[in-house]
């Protein structure tokens, strides 16, 4: 495992990641599989989560994230369908994809407007 300390976050390359995922963010720690390294879009997505954790705090983030996930599961959606409907995931993916070509990766402490 490699540890990279960057402006506003720590990236763990080869760290623990749930099955089926390429990365996971907990607070200001991003754990990423080696195959995800080099994807600016993936890192932008995870940095949105770093910002969400900062804005919402531990309890706020966990309640919104898991509350939404379980609400979709209770409606009968399978795991990945429920996951894709979590508003915090939708926001992270939208912002990661909305960056203009060549935008690179912003520092975690910067606002979301590129």
GROMACS .gro file of C-alpha atoms in nm:
model
  114
    1UNK     CA    1   0.000   0.000   0.000
    2UNK     CA    2   0.124   0.349  -0.088
    3UNK     CA    3   0.026   0.657   0.112
    4UNK     CA    4   0.019   0.996  -0.063
    5UNK     CA    5  -0.056   1.305   0.145
    6UNK     CA    6  -0.201   1.580  -0.070
    7UNK     CA    7  -0.363   1.918  -0.017
    8UNK     CA    8  -0.672   1.843   0.193
    9UNK     CA    9  -0.676   1.463   0.164
   10UNK     CA   10  -0.472   1.144   0.192
   11UNK     CA   11  -0.474   0.889  -0.090
   12UNK     CA   12  -0.416   0.524  -0.002
   13UNK     CA   13  -0.322   0.338  -0.320
   14UNK     CA   14  -0.387  -0.032  -0.284
   15UNK     CA   15  -0.582   0.024   0.037
   16UNK     CA   16  -0.905  -0.154   0.133
   17UNK     CA   17  -1.196  -0.102  -0.106
   18UNK     CA   18  -1.537  -0.278  -0.100
   19UNK     CA   19  -1.596  -0.553  -0.359
   20UNK     CA   20  -1.711  -0.411  -0.691
   21UNK     CA   21  -1.582  -0.059  -0.616
   22UNK     CA   22  -1.265   0.110  -0.737
   23UNK     CA   23  -1.238   0.359  -0.449
   24UNK     CA   24  -1.400   0.462  -0.122
   25UNK     CA   25  -1.378   0.786   0.075
   26UNK     CA   26  -1.405   0.811   0.452
   27UNK     CA   27  -1.361   1.169   0.569
   28UNK     CA   28  -1.041   1.300   0.411
   29UNK     CA   29  -0.904   0.952   0.335
   30UNK     CA   30  -0.946   0.809  -0.014
   31UNK     CA   31  -0.865   0.440  -0.054
   32UNK     CA   32  -0.822   0.342  -0.420
   33UNK     CA   33  -0.743   0.023  -0.608
   34UNK     CA   34  -0.429   0.047  -0.819
   35UNK     CA   35  -0.632   0.024  -1.140
   36UNK     CA   36  -0.807   0.351  -1.049
   37UNK     CA   37  -0.486   0.551  -1.023
   38UNK     CA   38  -0.452   0.794  -1.312
   39UNK     CA   39  -0.826   0.848  -1.357
   40UNK     CA   40  -0.884   1.220  -1.299
   41UNK     CA   41  -1.260   1.162  -1.316
   42UNK     CA   42  -1.248   0.902  -1.038
   43UNK     CA   43  -1.030   1.124  -0.819
   44UNK     CA   44  -1.261   1.424  -0.882
   45UNK     CA   45  -1.555   1.203  -0.779
   46UNK     CA   46  -1.384   1.101  -0.456
   47UNK     CA   47  -1.279   1.461  -0.382
   48UNK     CA   48  -1.645   1.564  -0.399
   49UNK     CA   49  -1.703   1.308  -0.123
   50UNK     CA   50  -1.417   1.461   0.079
   51UNK     CA   51  -1.593   1.796   0.049
   52UNK     CA   52  -1.931   1.641   0.139
   53UNK     CA   53  -1.780   1.486   0.453
   54UNK     CA   54  -1.641   1.829   0.552
   55UNK     CA   55  -1.970   2.008   0.489
   56UNK     CA   56  -2.200   1.750   0.650
   57UNK     CA   57  -1.977   1.603   0.920
   58UNK     CA   58  -1.964   1.237   1.015
   59UNK     CA   59  -2.322   1.203   1.138
   60UNK     CA   60  -2.473   1.416   0.861
   61UNK     CA   61  -2.289   1.232   0.585
   62UNK     CA   62  -2.360   0.883   0.719
   63UNK     CA   63  -2.729   0.957   0.785
   64UNK     CA   64  -2.783   1.102   0.437
   65UNK     CA   65  -2.578   0.839   0.257
   66UNK     CA   66  -2.705   0.527   0.432
   67UNK     CA   67  -3.055   0.667   0.483
   68UNK     CA   68  -3.095   0.717   0.110
   69UNK     CA   69  -2.942   0.380   0.027
   70UNK     CA   70  -3.172   0.190   0.263
   71UNK     CA   71  -3.477   0.389   0.151
   72UNK     CA   72  -3.414   0.272  -0.208
   73UNK     CA   73  -3.350  -0.085  -0.092
   74UNK     CA   74  -3.681  -0.083   0.098
   75UNK     CA   75  -3.850   0.021  -0.227
   76UNK     CA   76  -3.719  -0.300  -0.381
   77UNK     CA   77  -3.413  -0.178  -0.569
   78UNK     CA   78  -3.112  -0.412  -0.578
   79UNK     CA   79  -2.778  -0.299  -0.434
   80UNK     CA   80  -2.625  -0.125  -0.737
   81UNK     CA   81  -2.951   0.042  -0.840
   82UNK     CA   82  -2.997   0.177  -0.486
   83UNK     CA   83  -2.632   0.289  -0.476
   84UNK     CA   84  -2.666   0.480  -0.805
   85UNK     CA   85  -2.967   0.669  -0.665
   86UNK     CA   86  -2.792   0.799  -0.352
   87UNK     CA   87  -2.801   1.180  -0.393
   88UNK     CA   88  -2.445   1.221  -0.260
   89UNK     CA   89  -2.323   0.971  -0.522
   90UNK     CA   90  -2.524   1.142  -0.797
   91UNK     CA   91  -2.371   1.478  -0.703
   92UNK     CA   92  -2.018   1.337  -0.693
   93UNK     CA   93  -2.056   1.168  -1.031
   94UNK     CA   94  -2.219   1.472  -1.191
   95UNK     CA   95  -1.946   1.707  -1.069
   96UNK     CA   96  -1.670   1.465  -1.173
   97UNK     CA   97  -1.812   1.437  -1.525
   98UNK     CA   98  -1.901   1.807  -1.557
   99UNK     CA   99  -1.539   1.923  -1.535
  100UNK     CA  100  -1.418   2.063  -1.866
  101UNK     CA  101  -1.163   1.859  -2.063
  102UNK     CA  102  -0.815   1.905  -1.923
  103UNK     CA  103  -0.947   2.042  -1.593
  104UNK     CA  104  -0.728   1.807  -1.395
  105UNK     CA  105  -0.801   1.754  -1.029
  106UNK     CA  106  -0.884   2.040  -0.791
  107UNK     CA  107  -0.752   2.052  -0.436
  108UNK     CA  108  -1.000   1.903  -0.190
  109UNK     CA  109  -1.033   2.235  -0.013
  110UNK     CA  110  -1.148   2.422  -0.323
  111UNK     CA  111  -1.517   2.486  -0.395
  112UNK     CA  112  -1.693   2.273  -0.652
  113UNK     CA  113  -1.708   2.541  -0.924
  114UNK     CA  114  -1.425   2.463  -1.164
   0.00000   0.00000   0.00000
